[in-house]
PDB file of C-alpha atoms in Angstrom:
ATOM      1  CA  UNK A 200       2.437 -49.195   8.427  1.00  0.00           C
ATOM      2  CA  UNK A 201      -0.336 -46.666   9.786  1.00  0.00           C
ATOM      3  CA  UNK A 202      -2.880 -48.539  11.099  1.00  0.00           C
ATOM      4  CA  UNK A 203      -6.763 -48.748   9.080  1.00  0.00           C
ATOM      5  CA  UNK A 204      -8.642 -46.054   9.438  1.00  0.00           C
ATOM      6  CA  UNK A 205     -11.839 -47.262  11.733  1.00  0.00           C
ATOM      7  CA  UNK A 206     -15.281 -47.133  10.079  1.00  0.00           C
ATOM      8  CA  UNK A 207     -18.119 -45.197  11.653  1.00  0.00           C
ATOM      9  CA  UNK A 208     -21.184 -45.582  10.607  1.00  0.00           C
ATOM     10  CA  UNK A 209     -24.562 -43.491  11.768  1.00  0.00           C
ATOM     11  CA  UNK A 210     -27.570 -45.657  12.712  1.00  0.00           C
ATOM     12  CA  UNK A 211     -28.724 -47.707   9.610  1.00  0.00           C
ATOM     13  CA  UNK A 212     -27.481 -45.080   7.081  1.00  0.00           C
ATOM     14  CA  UNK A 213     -25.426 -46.718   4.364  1.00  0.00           C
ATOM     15  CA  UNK A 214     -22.334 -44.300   4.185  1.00  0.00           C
ATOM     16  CA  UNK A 215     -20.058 -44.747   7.036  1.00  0.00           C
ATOM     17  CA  UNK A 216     -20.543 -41.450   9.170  1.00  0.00           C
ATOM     18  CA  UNK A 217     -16.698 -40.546   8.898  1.00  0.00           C
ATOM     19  CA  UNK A 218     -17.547 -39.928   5.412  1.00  0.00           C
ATOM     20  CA  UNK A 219     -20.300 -37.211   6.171  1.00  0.00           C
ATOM     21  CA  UNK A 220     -18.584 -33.836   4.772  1.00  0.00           C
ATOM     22  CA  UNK A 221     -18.033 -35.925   1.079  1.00  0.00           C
ATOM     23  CA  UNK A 222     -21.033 -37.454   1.465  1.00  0.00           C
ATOM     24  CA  UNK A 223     -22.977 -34.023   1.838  1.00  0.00           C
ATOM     25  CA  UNK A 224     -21.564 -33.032  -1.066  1.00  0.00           C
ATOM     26  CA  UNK A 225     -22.629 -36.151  -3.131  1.00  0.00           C
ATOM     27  CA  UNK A 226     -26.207 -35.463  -1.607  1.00  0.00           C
ATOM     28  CA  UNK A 227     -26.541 -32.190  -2.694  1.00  0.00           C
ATOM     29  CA  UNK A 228     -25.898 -33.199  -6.285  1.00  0.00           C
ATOM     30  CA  UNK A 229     -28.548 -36.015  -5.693  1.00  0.00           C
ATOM     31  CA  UNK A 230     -31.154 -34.289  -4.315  1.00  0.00           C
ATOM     32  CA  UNK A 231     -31.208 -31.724  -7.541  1.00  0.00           C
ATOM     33  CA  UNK A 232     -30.984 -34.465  -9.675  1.00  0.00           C
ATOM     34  CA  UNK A 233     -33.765 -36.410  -8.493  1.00  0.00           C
ATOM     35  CA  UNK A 234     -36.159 -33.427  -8.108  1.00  0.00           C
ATOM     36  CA  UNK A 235     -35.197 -31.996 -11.118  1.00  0.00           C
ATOM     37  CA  UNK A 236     -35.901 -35.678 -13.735  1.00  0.00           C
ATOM     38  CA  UNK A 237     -39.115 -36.517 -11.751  1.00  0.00           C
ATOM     39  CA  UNK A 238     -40.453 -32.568 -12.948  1.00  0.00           C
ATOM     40  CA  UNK A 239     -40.726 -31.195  -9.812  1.00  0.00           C
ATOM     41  CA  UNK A 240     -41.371 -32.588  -6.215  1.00  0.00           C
ATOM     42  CA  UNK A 241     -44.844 -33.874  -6.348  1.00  0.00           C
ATOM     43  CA  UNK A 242     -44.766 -34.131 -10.441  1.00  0.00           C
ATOM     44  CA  UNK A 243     -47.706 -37.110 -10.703  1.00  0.00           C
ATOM     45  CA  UNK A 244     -49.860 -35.690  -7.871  1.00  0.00           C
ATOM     46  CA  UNK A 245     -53.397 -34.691  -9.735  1.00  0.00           C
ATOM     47  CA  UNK A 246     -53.704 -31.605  -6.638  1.00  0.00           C
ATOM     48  CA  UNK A 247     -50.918 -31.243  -3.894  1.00  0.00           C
ATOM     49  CA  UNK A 248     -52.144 -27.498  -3.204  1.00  0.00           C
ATOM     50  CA  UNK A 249     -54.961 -29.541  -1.267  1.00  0.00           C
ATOM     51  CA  UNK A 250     -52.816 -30.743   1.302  1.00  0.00           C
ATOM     52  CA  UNK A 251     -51.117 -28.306   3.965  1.00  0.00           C
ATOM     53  CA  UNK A 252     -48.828 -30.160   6.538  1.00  0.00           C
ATOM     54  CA  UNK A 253     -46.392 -32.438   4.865  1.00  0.00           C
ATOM     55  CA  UNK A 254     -43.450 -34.914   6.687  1.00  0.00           C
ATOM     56  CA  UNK A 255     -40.434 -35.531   4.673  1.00  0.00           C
ATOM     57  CA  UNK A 256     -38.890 -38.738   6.286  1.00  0.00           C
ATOM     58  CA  UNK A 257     -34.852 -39.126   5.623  1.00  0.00           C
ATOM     59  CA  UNK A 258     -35.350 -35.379   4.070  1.00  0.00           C
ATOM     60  CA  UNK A 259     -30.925 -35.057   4.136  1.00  0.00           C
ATOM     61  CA  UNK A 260     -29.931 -31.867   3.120  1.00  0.00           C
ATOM     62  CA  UNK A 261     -33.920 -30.623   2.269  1.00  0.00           C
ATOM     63  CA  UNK A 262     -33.974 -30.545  -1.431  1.00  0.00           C
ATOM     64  CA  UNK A 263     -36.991 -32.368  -1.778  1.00  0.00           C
ATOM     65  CA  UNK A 264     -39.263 -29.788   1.275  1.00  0.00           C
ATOM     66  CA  UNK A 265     -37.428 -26.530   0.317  1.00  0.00           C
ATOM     67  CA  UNK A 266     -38.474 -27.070  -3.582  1.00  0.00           C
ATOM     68  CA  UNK A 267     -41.825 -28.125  -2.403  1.00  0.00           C
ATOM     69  CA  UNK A 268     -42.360 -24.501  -0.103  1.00  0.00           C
ATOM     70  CA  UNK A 269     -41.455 -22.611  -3.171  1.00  0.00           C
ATOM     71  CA  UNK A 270     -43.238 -24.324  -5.650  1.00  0.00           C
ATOM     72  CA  UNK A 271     -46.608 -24.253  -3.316  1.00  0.00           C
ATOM     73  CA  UNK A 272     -47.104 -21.604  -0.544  1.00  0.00           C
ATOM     74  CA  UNK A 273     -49.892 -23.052   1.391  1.00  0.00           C
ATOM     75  CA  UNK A 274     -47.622 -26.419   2.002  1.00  0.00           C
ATOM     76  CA  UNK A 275     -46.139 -26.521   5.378  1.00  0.00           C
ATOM     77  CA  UNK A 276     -43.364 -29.376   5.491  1.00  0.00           C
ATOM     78  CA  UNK A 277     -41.623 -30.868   7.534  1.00  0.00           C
ATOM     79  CA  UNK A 278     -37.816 -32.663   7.351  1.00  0.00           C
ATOM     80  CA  UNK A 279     -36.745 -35.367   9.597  1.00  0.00           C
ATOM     81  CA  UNK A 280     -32.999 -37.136   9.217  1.00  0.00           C
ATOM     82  CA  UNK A 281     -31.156 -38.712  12.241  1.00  0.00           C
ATOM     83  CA  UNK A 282     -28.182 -36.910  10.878  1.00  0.00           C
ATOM     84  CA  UNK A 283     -27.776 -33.739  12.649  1.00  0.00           C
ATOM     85  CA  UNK A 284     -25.200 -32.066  10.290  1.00  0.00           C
ATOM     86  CA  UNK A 285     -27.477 -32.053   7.458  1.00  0.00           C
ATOM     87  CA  UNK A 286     -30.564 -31.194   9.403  1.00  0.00           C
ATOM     88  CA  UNK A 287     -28.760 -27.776   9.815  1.00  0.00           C
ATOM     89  CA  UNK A 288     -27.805 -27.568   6.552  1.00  0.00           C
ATOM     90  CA  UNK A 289     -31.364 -27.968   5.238  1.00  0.00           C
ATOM     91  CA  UNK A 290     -32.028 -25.052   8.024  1.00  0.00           C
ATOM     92  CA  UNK A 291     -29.869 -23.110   6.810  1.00  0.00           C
ATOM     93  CA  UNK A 292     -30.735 -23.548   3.355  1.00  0.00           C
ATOM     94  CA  UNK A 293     -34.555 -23.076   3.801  1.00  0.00           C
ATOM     95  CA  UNK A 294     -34.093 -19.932   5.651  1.00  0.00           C
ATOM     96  CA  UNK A 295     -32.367 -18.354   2.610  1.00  0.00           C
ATOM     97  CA  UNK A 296     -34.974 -19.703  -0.358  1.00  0.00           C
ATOM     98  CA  UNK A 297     -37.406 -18.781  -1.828  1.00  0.00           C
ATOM     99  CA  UNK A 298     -40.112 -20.571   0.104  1.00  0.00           C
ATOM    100  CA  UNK A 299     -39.715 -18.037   3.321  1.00  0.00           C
ATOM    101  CA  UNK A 300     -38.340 -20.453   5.930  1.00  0.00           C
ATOM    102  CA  UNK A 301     -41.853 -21.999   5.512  1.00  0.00           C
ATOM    103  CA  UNK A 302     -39.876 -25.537   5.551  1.00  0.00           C
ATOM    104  CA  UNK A 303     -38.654 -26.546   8.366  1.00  0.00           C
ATOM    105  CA  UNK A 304     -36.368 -29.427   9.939  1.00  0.00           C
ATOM    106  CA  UNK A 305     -35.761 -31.776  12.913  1.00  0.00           C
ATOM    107  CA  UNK A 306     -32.960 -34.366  13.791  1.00  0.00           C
ATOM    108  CA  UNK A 307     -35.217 -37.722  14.464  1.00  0.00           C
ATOM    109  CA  UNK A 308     -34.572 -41.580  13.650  1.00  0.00           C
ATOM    110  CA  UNK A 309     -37.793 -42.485  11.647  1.00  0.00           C
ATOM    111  CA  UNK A 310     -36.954 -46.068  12.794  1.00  0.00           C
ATOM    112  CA  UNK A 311     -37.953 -45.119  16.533  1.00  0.00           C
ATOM    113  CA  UNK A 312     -41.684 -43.973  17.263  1.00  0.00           C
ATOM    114  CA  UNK A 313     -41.972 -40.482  15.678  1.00  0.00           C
ATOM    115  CA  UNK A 314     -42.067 -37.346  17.702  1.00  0.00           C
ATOM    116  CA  UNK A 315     -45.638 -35.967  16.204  1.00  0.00           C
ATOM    117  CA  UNK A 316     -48.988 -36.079  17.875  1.00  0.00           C
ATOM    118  CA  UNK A 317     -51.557 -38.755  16.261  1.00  0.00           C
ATOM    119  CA  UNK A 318     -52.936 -37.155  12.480  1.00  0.00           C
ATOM    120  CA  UNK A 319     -50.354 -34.456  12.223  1.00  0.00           C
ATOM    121  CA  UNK A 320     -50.106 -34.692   8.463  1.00  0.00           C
ATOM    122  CA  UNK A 321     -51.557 -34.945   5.323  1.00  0.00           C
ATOM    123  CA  UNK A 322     -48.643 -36.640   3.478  1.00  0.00           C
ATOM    124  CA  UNK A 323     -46.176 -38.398   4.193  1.00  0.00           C
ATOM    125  CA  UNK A 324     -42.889 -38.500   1.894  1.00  0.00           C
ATOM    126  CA  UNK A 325     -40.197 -40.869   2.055  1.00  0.00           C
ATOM    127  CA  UNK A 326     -37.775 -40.930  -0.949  1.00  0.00           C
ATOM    128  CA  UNK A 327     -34.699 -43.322  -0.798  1.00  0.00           C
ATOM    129  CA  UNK A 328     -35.677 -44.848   1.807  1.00  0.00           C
ATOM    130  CA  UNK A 329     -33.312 -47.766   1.360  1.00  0.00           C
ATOM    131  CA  UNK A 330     -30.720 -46.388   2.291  1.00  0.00           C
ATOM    132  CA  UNK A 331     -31.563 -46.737   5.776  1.00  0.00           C
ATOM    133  CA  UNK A 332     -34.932 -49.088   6.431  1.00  0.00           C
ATOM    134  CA  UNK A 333     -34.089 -52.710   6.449  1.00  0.00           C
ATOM    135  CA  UNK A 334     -37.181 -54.651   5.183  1.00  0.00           C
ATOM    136  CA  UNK A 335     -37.878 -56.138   8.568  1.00  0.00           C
ATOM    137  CA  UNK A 336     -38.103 -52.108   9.498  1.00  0.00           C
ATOM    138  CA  UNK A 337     -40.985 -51.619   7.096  1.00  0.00           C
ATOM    139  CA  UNK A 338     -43.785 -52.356   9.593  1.00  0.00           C
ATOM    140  CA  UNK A 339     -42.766 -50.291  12.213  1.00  0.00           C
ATOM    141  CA  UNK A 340     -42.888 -47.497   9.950  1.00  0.00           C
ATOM    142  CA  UNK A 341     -45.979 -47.989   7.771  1.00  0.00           C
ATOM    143  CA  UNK A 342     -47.700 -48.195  11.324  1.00  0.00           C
ATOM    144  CA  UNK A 343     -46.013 -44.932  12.592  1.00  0.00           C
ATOM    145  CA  UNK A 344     -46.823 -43.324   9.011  1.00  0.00           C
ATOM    146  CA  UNK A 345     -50.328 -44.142   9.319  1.00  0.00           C
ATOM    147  CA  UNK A 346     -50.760 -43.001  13.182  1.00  0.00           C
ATOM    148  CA  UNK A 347     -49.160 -39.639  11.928  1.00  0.00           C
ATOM    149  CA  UNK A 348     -51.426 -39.386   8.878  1.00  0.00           C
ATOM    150  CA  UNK A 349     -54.831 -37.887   8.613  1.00  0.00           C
ATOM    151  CA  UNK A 350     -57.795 -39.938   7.333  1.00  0.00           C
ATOM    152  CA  UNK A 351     -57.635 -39.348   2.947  1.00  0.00           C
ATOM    153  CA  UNK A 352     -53.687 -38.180   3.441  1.00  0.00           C
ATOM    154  CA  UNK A 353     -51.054 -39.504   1.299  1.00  0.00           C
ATOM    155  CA  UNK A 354     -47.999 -42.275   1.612  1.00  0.00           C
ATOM    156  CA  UNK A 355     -45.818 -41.604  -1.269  1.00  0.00           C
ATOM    157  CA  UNK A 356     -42.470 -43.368  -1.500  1.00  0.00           C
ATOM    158  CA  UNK A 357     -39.612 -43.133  -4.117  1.00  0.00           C
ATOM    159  CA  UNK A 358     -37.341 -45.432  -4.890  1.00  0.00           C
ATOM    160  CA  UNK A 359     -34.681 -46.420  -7.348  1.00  0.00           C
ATOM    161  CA  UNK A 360     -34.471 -49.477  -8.954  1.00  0.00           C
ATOM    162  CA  UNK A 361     -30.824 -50.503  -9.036  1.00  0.00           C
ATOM    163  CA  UNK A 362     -29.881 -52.301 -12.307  1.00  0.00           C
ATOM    164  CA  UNK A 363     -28.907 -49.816 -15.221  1.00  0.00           C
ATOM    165  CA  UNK A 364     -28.958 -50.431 -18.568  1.00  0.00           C
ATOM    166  CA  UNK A 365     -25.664 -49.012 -19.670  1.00  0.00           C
ATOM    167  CA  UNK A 366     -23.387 -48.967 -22.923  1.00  0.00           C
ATOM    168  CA  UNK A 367     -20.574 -49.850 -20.805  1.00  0.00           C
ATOM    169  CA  UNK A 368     -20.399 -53.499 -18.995  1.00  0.00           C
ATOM    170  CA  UNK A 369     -18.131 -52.210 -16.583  1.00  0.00           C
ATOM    171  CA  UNK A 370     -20.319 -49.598 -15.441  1.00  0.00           C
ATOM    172  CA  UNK A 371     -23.255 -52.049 -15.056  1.00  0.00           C
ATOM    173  CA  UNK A 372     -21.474 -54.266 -12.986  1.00  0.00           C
ATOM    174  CA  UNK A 373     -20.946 -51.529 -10.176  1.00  0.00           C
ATOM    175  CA  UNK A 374     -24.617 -51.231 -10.139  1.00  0.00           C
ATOM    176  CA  UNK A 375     -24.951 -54.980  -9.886  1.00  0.00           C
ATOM    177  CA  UNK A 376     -22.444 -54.981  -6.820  1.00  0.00           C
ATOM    178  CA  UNK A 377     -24.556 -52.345  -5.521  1.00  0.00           C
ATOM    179  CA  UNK A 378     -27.861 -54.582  -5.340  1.00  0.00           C
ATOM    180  CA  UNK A 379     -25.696 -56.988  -4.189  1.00  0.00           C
ATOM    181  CA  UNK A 380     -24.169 -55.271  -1.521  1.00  0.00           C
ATOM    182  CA  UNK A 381     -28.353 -53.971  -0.812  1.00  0.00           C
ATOM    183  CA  UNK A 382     -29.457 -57.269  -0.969  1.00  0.00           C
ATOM    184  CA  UNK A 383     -27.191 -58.513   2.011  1.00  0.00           C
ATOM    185  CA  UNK A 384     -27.222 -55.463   3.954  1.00  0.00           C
ATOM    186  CA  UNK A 385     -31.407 -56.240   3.975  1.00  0.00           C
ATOM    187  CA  UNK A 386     -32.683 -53.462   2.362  1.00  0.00           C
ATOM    188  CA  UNK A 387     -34.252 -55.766  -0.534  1.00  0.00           C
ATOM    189  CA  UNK A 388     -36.999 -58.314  -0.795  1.00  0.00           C
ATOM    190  CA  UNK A 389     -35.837 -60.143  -3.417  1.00  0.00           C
ATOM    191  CA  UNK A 390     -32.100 -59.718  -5.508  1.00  0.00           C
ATOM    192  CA  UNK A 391     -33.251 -57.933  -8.421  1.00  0.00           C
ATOM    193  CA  UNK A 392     -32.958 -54.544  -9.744  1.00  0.00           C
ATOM    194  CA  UNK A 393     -36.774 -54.064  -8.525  1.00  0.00           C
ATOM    195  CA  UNK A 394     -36.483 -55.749  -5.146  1.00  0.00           C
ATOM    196  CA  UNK A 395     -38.176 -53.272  -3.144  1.00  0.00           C
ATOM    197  CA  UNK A 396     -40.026 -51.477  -5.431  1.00  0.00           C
ATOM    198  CA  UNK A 397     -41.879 -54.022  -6.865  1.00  0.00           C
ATOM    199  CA  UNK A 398     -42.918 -55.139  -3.278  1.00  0.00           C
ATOM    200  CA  UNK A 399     -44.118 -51.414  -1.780  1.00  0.00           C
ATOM    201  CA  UNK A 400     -47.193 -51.320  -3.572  1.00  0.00           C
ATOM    202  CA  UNK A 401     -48.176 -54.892  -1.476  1.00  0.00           C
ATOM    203  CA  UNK A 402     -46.956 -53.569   1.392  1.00  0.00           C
ATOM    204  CA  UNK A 403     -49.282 -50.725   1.062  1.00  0.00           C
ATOM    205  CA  UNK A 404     -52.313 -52.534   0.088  1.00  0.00           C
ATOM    206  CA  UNK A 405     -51.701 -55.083   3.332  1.00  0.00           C
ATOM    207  CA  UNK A 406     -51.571 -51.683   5.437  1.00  0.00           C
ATOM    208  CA  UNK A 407     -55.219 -50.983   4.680  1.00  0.00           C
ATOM    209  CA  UNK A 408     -54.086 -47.896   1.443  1.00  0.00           C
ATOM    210  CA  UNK A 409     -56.463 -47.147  -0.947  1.00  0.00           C
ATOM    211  CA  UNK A 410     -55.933 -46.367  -4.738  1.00  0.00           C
ATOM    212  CA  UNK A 411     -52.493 -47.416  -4.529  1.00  0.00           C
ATOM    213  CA  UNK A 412     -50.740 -46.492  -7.860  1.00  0.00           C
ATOM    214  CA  UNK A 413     -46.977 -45.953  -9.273  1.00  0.00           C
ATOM    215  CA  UNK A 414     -45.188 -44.296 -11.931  1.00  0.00           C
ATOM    216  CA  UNK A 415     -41.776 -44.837 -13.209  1.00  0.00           C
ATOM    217  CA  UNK A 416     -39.335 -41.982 -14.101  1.00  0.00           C
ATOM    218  CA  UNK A 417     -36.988 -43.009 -16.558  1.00  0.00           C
ATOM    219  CA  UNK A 418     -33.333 -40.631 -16.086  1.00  0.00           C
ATOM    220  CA  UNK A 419     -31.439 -41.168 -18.933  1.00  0.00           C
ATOM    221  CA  UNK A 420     -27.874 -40.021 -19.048  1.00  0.00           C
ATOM    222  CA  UNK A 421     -26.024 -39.352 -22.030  1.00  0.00           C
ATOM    223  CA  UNK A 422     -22.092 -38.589 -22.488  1.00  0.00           C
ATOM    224  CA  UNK A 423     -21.987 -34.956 -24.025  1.00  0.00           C
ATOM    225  CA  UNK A 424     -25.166 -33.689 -22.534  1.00  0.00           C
ATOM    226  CA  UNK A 425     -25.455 -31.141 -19.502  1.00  0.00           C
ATOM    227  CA  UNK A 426     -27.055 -34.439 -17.768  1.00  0.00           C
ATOM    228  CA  UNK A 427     -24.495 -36.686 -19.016  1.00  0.00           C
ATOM    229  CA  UNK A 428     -21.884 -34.190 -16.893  1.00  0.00           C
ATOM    230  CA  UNK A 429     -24.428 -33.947 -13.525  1.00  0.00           C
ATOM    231  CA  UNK A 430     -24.132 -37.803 -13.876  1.00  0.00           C
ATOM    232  CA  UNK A 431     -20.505 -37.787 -13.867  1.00  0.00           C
ATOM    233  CA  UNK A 432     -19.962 -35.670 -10.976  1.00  0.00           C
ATOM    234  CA  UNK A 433     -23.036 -37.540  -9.207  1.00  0.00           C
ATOM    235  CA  UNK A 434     -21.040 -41.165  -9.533  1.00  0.00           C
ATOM    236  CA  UNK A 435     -17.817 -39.380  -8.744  1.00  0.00           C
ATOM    237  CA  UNK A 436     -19.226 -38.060  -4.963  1.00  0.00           C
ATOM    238  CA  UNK A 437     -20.106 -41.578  -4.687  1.00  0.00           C
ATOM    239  CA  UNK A 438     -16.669 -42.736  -3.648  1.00  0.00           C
ATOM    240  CA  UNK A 439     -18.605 -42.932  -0.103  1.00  0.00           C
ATOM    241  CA  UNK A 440     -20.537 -45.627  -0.884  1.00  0.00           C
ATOM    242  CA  UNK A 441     -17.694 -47.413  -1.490  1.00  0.00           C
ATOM    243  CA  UNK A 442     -17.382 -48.727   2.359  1.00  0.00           C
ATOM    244  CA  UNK A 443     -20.513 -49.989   2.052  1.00  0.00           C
ATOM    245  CA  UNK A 444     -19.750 -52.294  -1.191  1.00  0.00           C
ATOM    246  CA  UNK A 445     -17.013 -53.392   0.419  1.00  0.00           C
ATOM    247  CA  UNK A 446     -18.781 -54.460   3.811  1.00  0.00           C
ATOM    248  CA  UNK A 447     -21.471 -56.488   2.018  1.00  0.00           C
ATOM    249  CA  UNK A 448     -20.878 -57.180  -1.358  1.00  0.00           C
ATOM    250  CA  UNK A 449     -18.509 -60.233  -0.622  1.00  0.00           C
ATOM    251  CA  UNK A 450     -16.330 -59.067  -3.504  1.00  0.00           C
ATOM    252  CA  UNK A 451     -13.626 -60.958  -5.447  1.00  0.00           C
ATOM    253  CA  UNK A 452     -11.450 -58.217  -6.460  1.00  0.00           C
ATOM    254  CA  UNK A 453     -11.154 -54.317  -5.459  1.00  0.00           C
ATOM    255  CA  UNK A 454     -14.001 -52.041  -5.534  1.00  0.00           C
ATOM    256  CA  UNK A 455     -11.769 -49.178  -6.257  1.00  0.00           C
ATOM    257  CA  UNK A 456     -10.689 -50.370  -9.624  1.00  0.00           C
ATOM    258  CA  UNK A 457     -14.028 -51.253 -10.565  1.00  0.00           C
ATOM    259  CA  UNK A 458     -15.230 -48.298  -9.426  1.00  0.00           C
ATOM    260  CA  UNK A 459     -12.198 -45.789 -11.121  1.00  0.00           C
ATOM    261  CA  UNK A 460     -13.168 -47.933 -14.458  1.00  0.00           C
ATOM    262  CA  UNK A 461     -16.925 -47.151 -14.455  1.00  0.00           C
ATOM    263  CA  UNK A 462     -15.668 -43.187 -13.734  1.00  0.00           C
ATOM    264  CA  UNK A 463     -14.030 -43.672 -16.667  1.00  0.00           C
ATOM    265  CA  UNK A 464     -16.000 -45.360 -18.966  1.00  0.00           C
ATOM    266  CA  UNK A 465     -19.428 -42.184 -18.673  1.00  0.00           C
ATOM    267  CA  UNK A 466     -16.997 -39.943 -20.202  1.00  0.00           C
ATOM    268  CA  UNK A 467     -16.756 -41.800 -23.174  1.00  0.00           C
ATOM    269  CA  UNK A 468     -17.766 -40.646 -26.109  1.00  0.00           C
ATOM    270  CA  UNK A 469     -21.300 -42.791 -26.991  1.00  0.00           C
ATOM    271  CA  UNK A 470     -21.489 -43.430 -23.524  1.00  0.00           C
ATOM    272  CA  UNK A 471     -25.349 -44.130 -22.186  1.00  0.00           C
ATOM    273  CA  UNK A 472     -27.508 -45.257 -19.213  1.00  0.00           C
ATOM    274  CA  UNK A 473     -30.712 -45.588 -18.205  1.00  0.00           C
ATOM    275  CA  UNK A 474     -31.727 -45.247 -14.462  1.00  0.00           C
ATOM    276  CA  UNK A 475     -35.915 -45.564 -13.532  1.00  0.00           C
ATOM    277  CA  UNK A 476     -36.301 -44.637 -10.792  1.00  0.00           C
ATOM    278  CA  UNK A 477     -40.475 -45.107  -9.006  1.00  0.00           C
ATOM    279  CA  UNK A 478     -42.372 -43.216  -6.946  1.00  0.00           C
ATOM    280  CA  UNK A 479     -45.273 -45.508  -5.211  1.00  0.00           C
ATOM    281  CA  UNK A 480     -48.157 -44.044  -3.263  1.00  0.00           C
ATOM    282  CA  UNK A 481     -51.975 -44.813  -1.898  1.00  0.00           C
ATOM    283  CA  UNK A 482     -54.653 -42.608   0.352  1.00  0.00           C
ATOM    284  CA  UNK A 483     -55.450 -43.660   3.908  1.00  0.00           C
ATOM    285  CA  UNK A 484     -59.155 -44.442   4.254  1.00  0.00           C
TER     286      UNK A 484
END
């Protein structure tokens, strides 16, 4: 019997870092997706050509910075990821867009004291963060995020909220093992679907933000659609989140069915879900 394979996992990232190549290629479906249903990379921001420097925290492969150079040529941003191999991806990729090269990117664990002098930037973006911060992490970061950020800059966060309303009961049970399995592994406040977003916007306010607001993108995938098929392919890649289901969900029975069944199931004909997915963010005085 060959022995079981050993699990290596990269700082406080939630995919086991033996899993990187597949895991690269589930990002770069997720980054598109997410950019693409929120409108654009700053879609609820009243004037982003205002701002010039910009830090992208967790950035991965640079979606999120390299749309945001193309879309606005005065912005100057930034990547950080602690995960080398896709901080020379995004490289690679920003050299060859659209946006000139202007975005750049720089292996660093946003859990440890940044590497940027005091006021560096005039926003600060951090979308999924919980796949990586742990809620006792938050307050080392909102402290380093506001000694990075220039007086009137913006903290904007994204993140999804992780119960689905779905058409099929199998596939909302994943999604319920999920928070589960982010509820144990500390990257919630509370177990519910909105366990960390509904708690950002206090955690702002306590940090001293002003005008702290939110929106809510709803992504709605249907079975049939050219969405309904980015969706597929999106849950497919996520085979390498599996590990992490497995390490903290406590589960009764095998994630691998479960997770084969859901796969199943969003090809159906009729099949639907709904995903929303907030963005969070507030000015520092």
């Amino acid at each position: 019997m060959a022995a079981p394979r050993r699990v290596e996992w990269l700082g406080t990232y939630f995919v086991p870092n033996n899993e990187k190549k597949a895991e690269i290629a589930r990002l770069q479906i997720e980054d598109g997706l997410f950019t693409s249903s929120m409108g654009g990379p700053l879609s609820e921001q009243t004037d982003p050509a205002m701002w010039r420097a910009v830090l992208d925290i967790g950035c991965g492969i640079g979606d999120w910075s390299i749309e945001l150079a193309r879309q606005y040529p005065l912005l100057v941003p930034v990547g950080i990821d602690i995960n080398r191999d896709v901080i020379e991806i995004a490289q690679a990729r920003a050299e060859a867009s659209q946006g000139k090269g202007r975005a750049t990117f720089l292996a660093m664990d946003a859990l440890e004291p940044l590497g940027f002098a005091n006021q560096s930037f005039d926003l600060v973006n951090m979308r999924l963060g919980s796949t990586f911060v742990r809620i006792w992490d938050w307050s080392a970061l909102l402290n380093e995020i506001l000694r990075v950020l220039r007086p009137g800059g913006i903290v904007r966060f994204t993140e999804a909220e992780l119960t689905q309303e779905s058409t099929s009961a199998v596939h909302a049970h994943y999604w319920e093992l999920f928070l589960k399995a982010s509820f144990n592994a500390g990257r919630l406040f509370e177990r519910k679907g909105n366990g960390l977003t509904a708690y950002l916007p206090h955690l702002l306010d306590h940090y001293g933000l002003r005008n702290v607001s939110s929106v809510i993108y709803p992504f709605v995938f249907k079975s049939g659609t050219a969405a309904g098929k980015t969706y597929y392919t999106y849950f497919e890649r996520g085979h390498t989140i599996l590990p992490f289901l497995q390490k903290w969900g406590s589960l009764p029975q095998d994630v691998e069915t479960i997770f084969q069944q859901a796969l199943s199931d969003i090809q159906h004909k009729g099949f639907q879900t709904t995903w929303n997915v907030k963005t969070i963010w507030g000015s520092k005085p």
